[in-house]
Short mmCIF file of C-alpha atoms and ligand atoms in Angstrom, two decimals:
data_model
loop_
_atom_site.label_atom_id
_atom_site.label_comp_id
_atom_site.label_asym_id
_atom_site.label_seq_id
_atom_site.Cartn_x
_atom_site.Cartn_y
_atom_site.Cartn_z
CA MET A 1 104.09 13.58 -67.75
CA SER A 2 105.73 10.28 -68.82
CA ASP A 3 108.76 8.75 -67.03
CA LEU A 4 110.96 9.81 -69.93
CA GLN A 5 109.89 13.36 -69.79
CA ASN A 6 110.33 13.33 -66.04
CA LEU A 7 113.87 11.96 -66.22
CA GLN A 8 114.70 14.49 -68.88
CA SER A 9 113.54 17.51 -67.02
CA GLU A 10 115.18 16.27 -63.91
CA THR A 11 118.49 15.52 -65.67
CA LEU A 12 118.47 18.97 -67.51
CA ALA A 13 117.67 20.60 -64.28
CA ALA A 14 120.64 18.87 -62.70
CA ILE A 15 123.08 19.92 -65.71
CA ALA A 16 121.86 23.53 -65.28
CA ALA A 17 122.32 23.61 -61.49
CA ALA A 18 126.06 21.93 -61.84
CA SER A 19 128.38 24.67 -60.72
CA ASP A 20 131.55 23.23 -61.71
CA GLU A 21 133.00 20.54 -64.14
CA ALA A 22 133.34 17.87 -61.38
CA ALA A 23 129.61 18.43 -60.40
CA LEU A 24 128.69 18.16 -64.17
CA GLU A 25 130.55 14.89 -64.49
CA ALA A 26 128.70 13.46 -61.58
CA VAL A 27 125.50 14.31 -63.48
CA ARG A 28 126.78 12.59 -66.70
CA LEU A 29 127.79 9.48 -64.75
CA SER A 30 124.34 9.22 -63.04
CA ALA A 31 122.50 9.68 -66.55
CA LEU A 32 124.84 8.03 -69.08
CA GLY A 33 127.36 6.23 -67.10
CA LYS A 34 127.51 2.30 -66.96
CA LYS A 35 124.92 2.32 -64.22
CA GLY A 36 123.37 5.60 -65.21
CA ALA A 37 119.47 6.06 -65.46
CA ILE A 38 119.49 6.46 -69.45
CA SER A 39 121.87 3.62 -69.82
CA ALA A 40 119.53 1.15 -67.87
CA LEU A 41 116.67 2.43 -70.08
CA LEU A 42 118.65 1.66 -73.15
CA ALA A 43 119.50 -1.91 -71.69
CA THR A 44 115.75 -2.54 -71.54
CA LEU A 45 115.33 -2.41 -75.34
CA GLY A 46 116.61 -5.93 -76.00
CA LYS A 47 113.60 -7.34 -74.04
CA MET A 48 110.97 -5.40 -75.96
CA SER A 49 108.77 -6.53 -78.91
CA PRO A 50 110.00 -5.08 -82.29
CA ASP A 51 106.99 -2.54 -82.30
CA GLU A 52 107.63 -1.27 -78.77
CA ARG A 53 111.31 -1.11 -79.43
CA LYS A 54 110.61 1.13 -82.36
CA THR A 55 108.74 3.74 -80.42
CA GLN A 56 110.58 3.46 -77.12
CA GLY A 57 113.90 3.13 -78.90
CA ALA A 58 113.39 6.34 -80.56
CA ALA A 59 112.28 8.18 -77.41
CA ILE A 60 115.08 6.80 -75.49
CA ASN A 61 117.78 7.74 -78.05
CA ALA A 62 116.20 11.14 -78.30
CA LEU A 63 116.35 11.59 -74.52
CA LYS A 64 120.04 10.42 -74.68
CA ASP A 65 120.85 12.96 -77.45
CA THR A 66 119.07 15.93 -75.66
CA VAL A 67 121.04 15.17 -72.41
CA SER A 68 124.34 14.80 -74.36
CA THR A 69 123.84 18.07 -75.93
CA ALA A 70 122.94 19.81 -72.60
CA LEU A 71 125.98 18.32 -71.00
CA ALA A 72 128.29 19.54 -73.68
CA GLU A 73 126.88 22.89 -73.74
CA ARG A 74 127.08 23.18 -69.98
CA ARG A 75 130.76 21.92 -70.10
CA GLY A 76 131.60 24.54 -72.41
CA VAL A 77 130.11 27.35 -70.35
CA LEU A 78 131.84 26.03 -67.19
CA LYS A 79 135.16 25.70 -68.94
CA ASP A 80 134.96 29.20 -70.06
CA ALA A 81 134.05 30.45 -66.58
CA ALA A 82 136.84 28.52 -64.97
CA LEU A 83 139.20 30.14 -67.52
CA ASP A 84 137.79 33.68 -66.82
CA ALA A 85 138.22 33.01 -63.07
CA ARG A 86 141.89 31.85 -63.40
CA LEU A 87 142.82 34.79 -65.70
CA ALA A 88 141.27 37.13 -63.14
CA SER A 89 143.19 35.45 -60.21
CA GLU A 90 146.50 35.43 -62.07
CA THR A 91 146.40 39.10 -63.15
CA VAL A 92 149.88 40.68 -63.11
CA ASP A 93 149.91 44.49 -62.58
CA VAL A 94 153.00 45.47 -64.53
CA THR A 95 152.85 48.98 -63.22
CA LEU A 96 153.68 47.84 -59.72
CA PRO A 97 157.31 48.79 -58.55
CA VAL A 98 159.81 45.92 -58.41
CA ARG A 99 160.38 44.45 -54.91
CA PRO A 100 163.99 44.86 -53.95
CA ALA A 101 165.92 41.64 -53.87
CA PRO A 102 167.47 40.31 -50.52
CA ILE A 103 170.76 41.37 -51.49
CA GLU A 104 169.48 44.98 -51.66
CA THR A 105 167.91 44.89 -48.20
CA GLY A 106 169.93 42.52 -46.16
CA ARG A 107 172.58 44.21 -44.07
CA LEU A 108 175.89 43.09 -42.44
CA HIS A 109 176.07 43.74 -38.57
CA PRO A 110 178.61 46.43 -37.77
CA ILE A 111 180.54 43.83 -35.67
CA SER A 112 180.90 41.51 -38.64
CA GLN A 113 181.99 44.69 -40.70
CA VAL A 114 184.61 45.77 -38.29
CA MET A 115 185.93 42.06 -37.93
CA ASP A 116 186.20 41.98 -41.60
CA GLU A 117 188.06 45.33 -41.63
CA LEU A 118 190.51 44.16 -38.96
CA THR A 119 191.05 41.01 -40.68
CA ALA A 120 191.96 42.81 -44.10
CA ILE A 121 194.43 45.19 -41.97
CA PHE A 122 196.22 42.50 -40.17
CA ALA A 123 196.22 40.01 -42.97
CA ASP A 124 197.96 42.85 -45.01
CA MET A 125 200.59 42.89 -42.31
CA GLY A 126 201.21 39.02 -42.44
CA PHE A 127 199.10 37.97 -39.49
CA SER A 128 196.89 34.81 -39.62
CA ILE A 129 193.74 34.25 -37.75
CA ALA A 130 193.43 31.83 -34.75
CA GLU A 131 190.40 30.92 -32.87
CA GLY A 132 189.40 29.17 -29.67
CA PRO A 133 186.50 27.88 -27.93
CA ASP A 134 183.98 30.40 -25.89
CA ILE A 135 183.77 27.82 -23.12
CA GLU A 136 187.35 27.74 -21.60
CA SER A 137 189.15 26.06 -18.70
CA ASP A 138 190.00 28.22 -15.65
CA ASP A 139 193.61 27.05 -16.46
CA ILE A 140 193.72 28.43 -19.90
CA ASN A 141 191.61 31.57 -19.27
CA PHE A 142 193.57 32.56 -16.06
CA THR A 143 196.30 30.21 -14.59
CA LYS A 144 198.59 29.89 -17.70
CA LEU A 145 198.14 33.52 -18.25
CA ASN A 146 199.98 34.07 -15.07
CA PHE A 147 196.94 34.90 -12.92
CA PRO A 148 197.85 32.96 -9.77
CA GLU A 149 195.17 31.33 -7.85
CA GLY A 150 193.29 33.74 -5.63
CA HIS A 151 195.13 36.67 -7.14
CA PRO A 152 192.88 39.84 -7.22
CA ALA A 153 193.24 40.23 -10.88
CA ARG A 154 191.00 37.36 -11.31
CA GLU A 155 188.17 39.33 -9.52
CA MET A 156 188.52 42.12 -12.12
CA HIS A 157 186.95 39.79 -14.66
CA ASP A 158 183.38 39.27 -13.60
CA THR A 159 183.52 35.61 -14.60
CA PHE A 160 180.55 33.48 -15.65
CA PHE A 161 181.53 30.11 -14.11
CA PHE A 162 179.88 26.75 -14.90
CA GLN A 163 179.22 24.28 -11.93
CA PRO A 164 182.51 22.55 -10.71
CA LYS A 165 183.14 19.15 -11.74
CA GLU A 166 183.84 16.09 -9.45
CA ASP A 167 187.62 16.62 -9.77
CA GLY A 168 187.13 20.42 -8.62
CA THR A 169 187.95 22.00 -12.03
CA ARG A 170 185.48 24.16 -13.47
CA LYS A 171 184.80 25.67 -16.90
CA LEU A 172 183.94 29.27 -17.62
CA LEU A 173 182.88 31.47 -20.34
CA ARG A 174 186.18 33.07 -21.46
CA THR A 175 186.37 36.75 -20.13
CA HIS A 176 188.89 37.72 -22.90
CA THR A 177 190.48 36.52 -26.15
CA SER A 178 193.94 36.11 -24.40
CA PRO A 179 193.46 32.21 -23.89
CA VAL A 180 193.63 31.83 -27.60
CA GLN A 181 197.32 33.24 -27.15
CA VAL A 182 197.96 30.27 -25.04
CA ARG A 183 196.29 27.70 -27.20
CA THR A 184 198.29 29.19 -30.25
CA MET A 185 201.59 29.08 -28.25
CA MET A 186 200.99 25.62 -26.94
CA SER A 187 200.11 24.06 -30.46
CA THR A 188 202.71 25.94 -32.72
CA THR A 189 206.34 26.66 -32.75
CA PRO A 190 207.62 30.26 -33.17
CA PRO A 191 207.80 32.54 -35.04
CA ILE A 192 204.06 33.43 -34.28
CA ARG A 193 202.04 36.12 -35.76
CA VAL A 194 198.26 35.82 -35.13
CA ILE A 195 195.20 37.77 -34.38
CA CYS A 196 192.39 36.14 -32.59
CA PRO A 197 188.97 37.78 -32.95
CA GLY A 198 186.01 36.44 -31.10
CA ARG A 199 183.25 36.59 -28.46
CA THR A 200 183.95 37.22 -24.75
CA TYR A 201 181.91 37.27 -21.53
CA ARG A 202 181.54 39.08 -18.37
CA CYS A 203 178.84 39.56 -15.93
CA ASP A 204 178.22 43.28 -16.63
CA SER A 205 175.66 45.56 -18.26
CA ASP A 206 175.11 49.13 -18.99
CA GLN A 207 175.26 51.53 -21.81
CA THR A 208 178.85 50.55 -22.80
CA HIS A 209 178.97 47.07 -21.40
CA THR A 210 177.12 43.89 -22.47
CA PRO A 211 177.39 40.29 -20.96
CA MET A 212 178.67 39.21 -24.27
CA PHE A 213 181.04 41.37 -26.19
CA HIS A 214 183.95 41.06 -28.90
CA GLN A 215 187.66 41.29 -28.55
CA VAL A 216 190.66 40.89 -31.02
CA GLU A 217 193.89 39.65 -29.58
CA GLY A 218 197.16 40.05 -31.25
CA LEU A 219 200.33 38.00 -30.64
CA VAL A 220 203.74 38.16 -32.01
CA ILE A 221 206.45 35.73 -30.95
CA ASP A 222 209.99 35.48 -32.29
CA LYS A 223 213.62 35.92 -31.34
CA SER A 224 213.57 39.74 -31.44
CA ALA A 225 210.15 41.04 -31.36
CA ASN A 226 210.30 44.26 -29.20
CA LEU A 227 208.26 47.36 -28.12
CA GLY A 228 209.31 49.36 -31.10
CA HIS A 229 207.60 46.71 -33.31
CA LEU A 230 204.47 46.76 -31.00
CA LYS A 231 204.21 50.41 -31.27
CA TRP A 232 204.52 50.28 -35.09
CA VAL A 233 201.95 47.56 -35.61
CA LEU A 234 199.50 49.35 -33.45
CA GLU A 235 199.93 52.68 -34.95
CA GLU A 236 199.57 51.33 -38.60
CA PHE A 237 196.48 49.55 -37.42
CA CYS A 238 194.89 52.69 -35.95
CA LYS A 239 195.67 54.72 -39.00
CA ALA A 240 194.39 52.11 -41.30
CA PHE A 241 191.23 51.24 -39.31
CA PHE A 242 190.14 54.94 -38.51
CA GLU A 243 190.94 55.89 -42.12
CA VAL A 244 193.24 58.83 -41.16
CA PRO A 245 196.78 59.76 -42.48
CA ASP A 246 198.21 60.30 -39.02
CA VAL A 247 197.37 59.57 -35.53
CA LYS A 248 199.07 60.23 -32.27
CA MET A 249 198.91 57.53 -29.64
CA ARG A 250 199.99 57.62 -25.90
CA PHE A 251 201.37 54.65 -24.26
CA ARG A 252 200.84 54.60 -20.43
CA PRO A 253 202.12 52.04 -18.00
CA SER A 254 199.58 49.67 -16.78
CA PHE A 255 199.19 46.18 -15.23
CA PHE A 256 198.20 42.84 -16.92
CA PRO A 257 199.43 39.60 -15.17
CA PHE A 258 200.23 38.10 -18.72
CA THR A 259 202.51 41.16 -19.90
CA GLU A 260 205.66 42.89 -18.52
CA PRO A 261 205.90 45.63 -18.99
CA SER A 262 202.23 46.30 -19.60
CA MET A 263 200.59 49.55 -21.23
CA GLU A 264 197.30 50.91 -22.01
CA VAL A 265 197.09 52.82 -25.29
CA ASP A 266 195.07 56.00 -25.75
CA ILE A 267 194.59 57.69 -29.29
CA GLN A 268 194.35 61.43 -30.13
CA CYS A 269 191.00 62.67 -30.54
CA ARG A 270 188.71 65.87 -30.66
CA ARG A 271 185.32 65.66 -28.90
CA GLN A 272 182.77 67.87 -30.52
CA GLY A 273 179.09 68.20 -29.54
CA GLY A 274 178.67 64.37 -29.02
CA GLU A 275 180.97 63.52 -32.00
CA ILE A 276 184.48 62.09 -31.66
CA ARG A 277 187.08 62.76 -34.43
CA PHE A 278 190.44 61.03 -34.66
CA GLY A 279 193.72 62.15 -35.70
CA GLU A 280 193.35 65.66 -34.47
CA GLY A 281 192.52 67.54 -31.39
CA ASP A 282 194.06 67.40 -27.92
CA ASP A 283 191.97 65.01 -26.03
CA TRP A 284 192.68 61.29 -25.44
CA LEU A 285 190.60 58.06 -25.41
CA GLU A 286 191.65 54.64 -24.28
CA ILE A 287 191.39 51.84 -26.93
CA LEU A 288 193.66 48.92 -26.01
CA GLY A 289 195.74 47.03 -23.56
CA CYS A 290 199.11 45.62 -24.60
CA GLY A 291 202.77 44.66 -23.37
CA MET A 292 205.65 42.33 -23.70
CA VAL A 293 204.52 38.66 -23.09
CA HIS A 294 205.52 37.81 -19.57
CA PRO A 295 208.33 35.02 -19.44
CA ASN A 296 206.02 33.02 -17.10
CA VAL A 297 203.37 32.87 -19.80
CA LEU A 298 206.03 31.72 -22.57
CA ARG A 299 207.14 29.14 -20.10
CA ASN A 300 203.54 27.84 -19.28
CA CYS A 301 202.92 27.46 -22.84
CA GLY A 302 206.08 25.41 -23.45
CA ILE A 303 208.30 28.21 -25.12
CA ASP A 304 211.75 28.97 -23.77
CA PRO A 305 211.76 32.69 -22.66
CA ASP A 306 215.63 32.74 -22.87
CA GLU A 307 215.24 31.98 -26.72
CA TYR A 308 211.89 33.68 -27.65
CA GLN A 309 210.13 36.98 -26.73
CA GLY A 310 207.10 38.86 -28.12
CA PHE A 311 204.41 41.18 -27.52
CA ALA A 312 200.62 40.99 -27.52
CA TRP A 313 197.66 43.21 -27.29
CA GLY A 314 193.87 43.14 -26.73
CA ILE A 315 191.24 45.60 -28.25
CA GLY A 316 187.47 45.79 -27.65
CA ILE A 317 185.85 45.37 -31.17
CA ASP A 318 182.57 46.75 -30.08
CA ARG A 319 184.23 49.85 -28.70
CA ILE A 320 186.18 50.66 -31.72
CA ALA A 321 183.14 49.98 -33.86
CA MET A 322 180.97 52.49 -31.71
CA LEU A 323 183.80 55.02 -32.06
CA LYS A 324 184.45 54.62 -35.85
CA TYR A 325 180.86 54.52 -36.74
CA GLY A 326 179.20 57.00 -34.22
CA MET A 327 177.06 54.49 -32.45
CA PRO A 328 176.62 55.99 -28.87
CA ASP A 329 174.90 52.93 -27.13
CA LEU A 330 176.28 49.36 -27.28
CA ARG A 331 173.03 47.59 -26.14
CA PRO A 332 171.17 47.79 -29.59
CA PHE A 333 174.10 45.86 -31.11
CA PHE A 334 172.32 42.84 -29.56
CA GLU A 335 168.73 43.64 -29.90
CA ALA A 336 168.23 42.33 -33.41
CA ASP A 337 166.10 45.53 -34.41
CA LEU A 338 165.88 45.61 -38.10
CA ARG A 339 165.43 49.46 -38.03
CA TRP A 340 168.84 49.73 -36.34
CA LEU A 341 170.33 47.21 -38.67
CA SER A 342 169.27 48.92 -41.92
CA HIS A 343 170.65 52.20 -40.44
CA TYR A 344 173.92 51.11 -39.16
CA GLY A 345 174.46 48.03 -41.09
CA PHE A 346 176.77 47.46 -44.20
CA ARG A 347 175.86 46.25 -47.66
CA PRO A 348 176.86 42.54 -48.02
CA LEU A 349 179.04 42.42 -51.07
CA ASP A 350 181.11 45.63 -50.19
CA LEU A 351 183.86 43.64 -48.73
CA PRO A 352 186.38 45.69 -46.97
CA THR A 353 189.75 45.88 -48.76
CA LEU A 354 192.76 48.18 -47.82
CA ALA A 355 192.90 48.98 -51.77
CA GLY A 356 189.16 49.69 -52.32
CA GLY A 357 188.74 51.51 -48.91
CA LEU A 358 187.63 49.78 -45.92
CA SER A 359 184.17 51.43 -45.31
CA ALA A 360 183.65 52.90 -48.73
N1 LIG B 401 192.87 40.57 -21.96
C1 LIG B 401 192.89 41.84 -21.60
C2 LIG B 401 191.39 42.30 -21.23
O1 LIG B 401 190.45 41.59 -21.47
C3 LIG B 401 193.38 42.79 -22.85
C4 LIG B 401 194.74 42.63 -23.08
C5 LIG B 401 195.68 43.48 -22.54
C6 LIG B 401 195.19 41.74 -23.87
C7 LIG B 401 197.11 43.33 -22.74
C8 LIG B 401 196.64 41.28 -24.24
C9 LIG B 401 197.45 42.35 -23.53
O2 LIG B 401 197.10 40.56 -25.04
O3 LIG B 401 198.73 42.19 -23.86
O4 LIG B 401 191.35 43.16 -20.39
#
């Protein structure tokens, strides 16, 4: 077989074997590119005698045509195959069900929902929201709230303390939201009407206690705020929050260092086979602590107790969320279990409003 025939059969075999367009282009370059084998042969024509050029020229050009045609045919085949493969991989099955959008599947945690509900209720009564830091000073968490140094009431809060600093002071994780009362009184002049929802921490853990939990504090300071107002605010809150037309409340004397007098409040309920219903029955359930702000606390925060007076309360948010939405165990609140959240969670755009119904 002549050299030309050899070159032709090798090149045609390489074209047939090229499995994609890139491989085919490599074959083209090696045959017809600037430094390709066929181009090199064509370059020899110039040095040939006219007779030689006639026969060899025709043979080399015929080889070039054959290879060019084979390249074009193979390119067509590979292009079709590439298109078929792409169409197959991009097939859309229009009969598949539509995947739900994130807005359909995402859920608000019950704590967020209850915080939104509280905010809607108290905002409607003219309260604003105050916030404070989770890491507090001993002074603001305890001393300014009339817990004297070494007073046993400090021990009732199983406090998480940070290491003491060189000057002997130590920070702590706030054990209640009452320090936000202090911060509010120190930074604003009365009249004051705020609620302070937020995280609180105590070293405690069982079915109804977690080391981190939530409270909402309420504070009203003006020249005439009294116990009657306090009872009205709390009653209105309980009716709105539990979405019942009437609720009986029982105020029992209690003790908190920062209020005098101090009370704990129970609400009327009926317990039925593991369920609790409010606004009926003859059982009672404790839900909050409250009282008239102690004159020492007012004084500690720069407010003259001979001119101003007021009341405060503190509610466990997790507890009222459990009661309202029938969640028996507190621990799953903080376990980030999607199944629990999709069962107990709330749709994200259903913001609670008093007009629209809080939990509707
Ligand atoms: N800080 C109290 C606690 O965590 C709750 C409380 C009781 C807050 C009475 C108040 C109040 O503002 O007046 O146990």
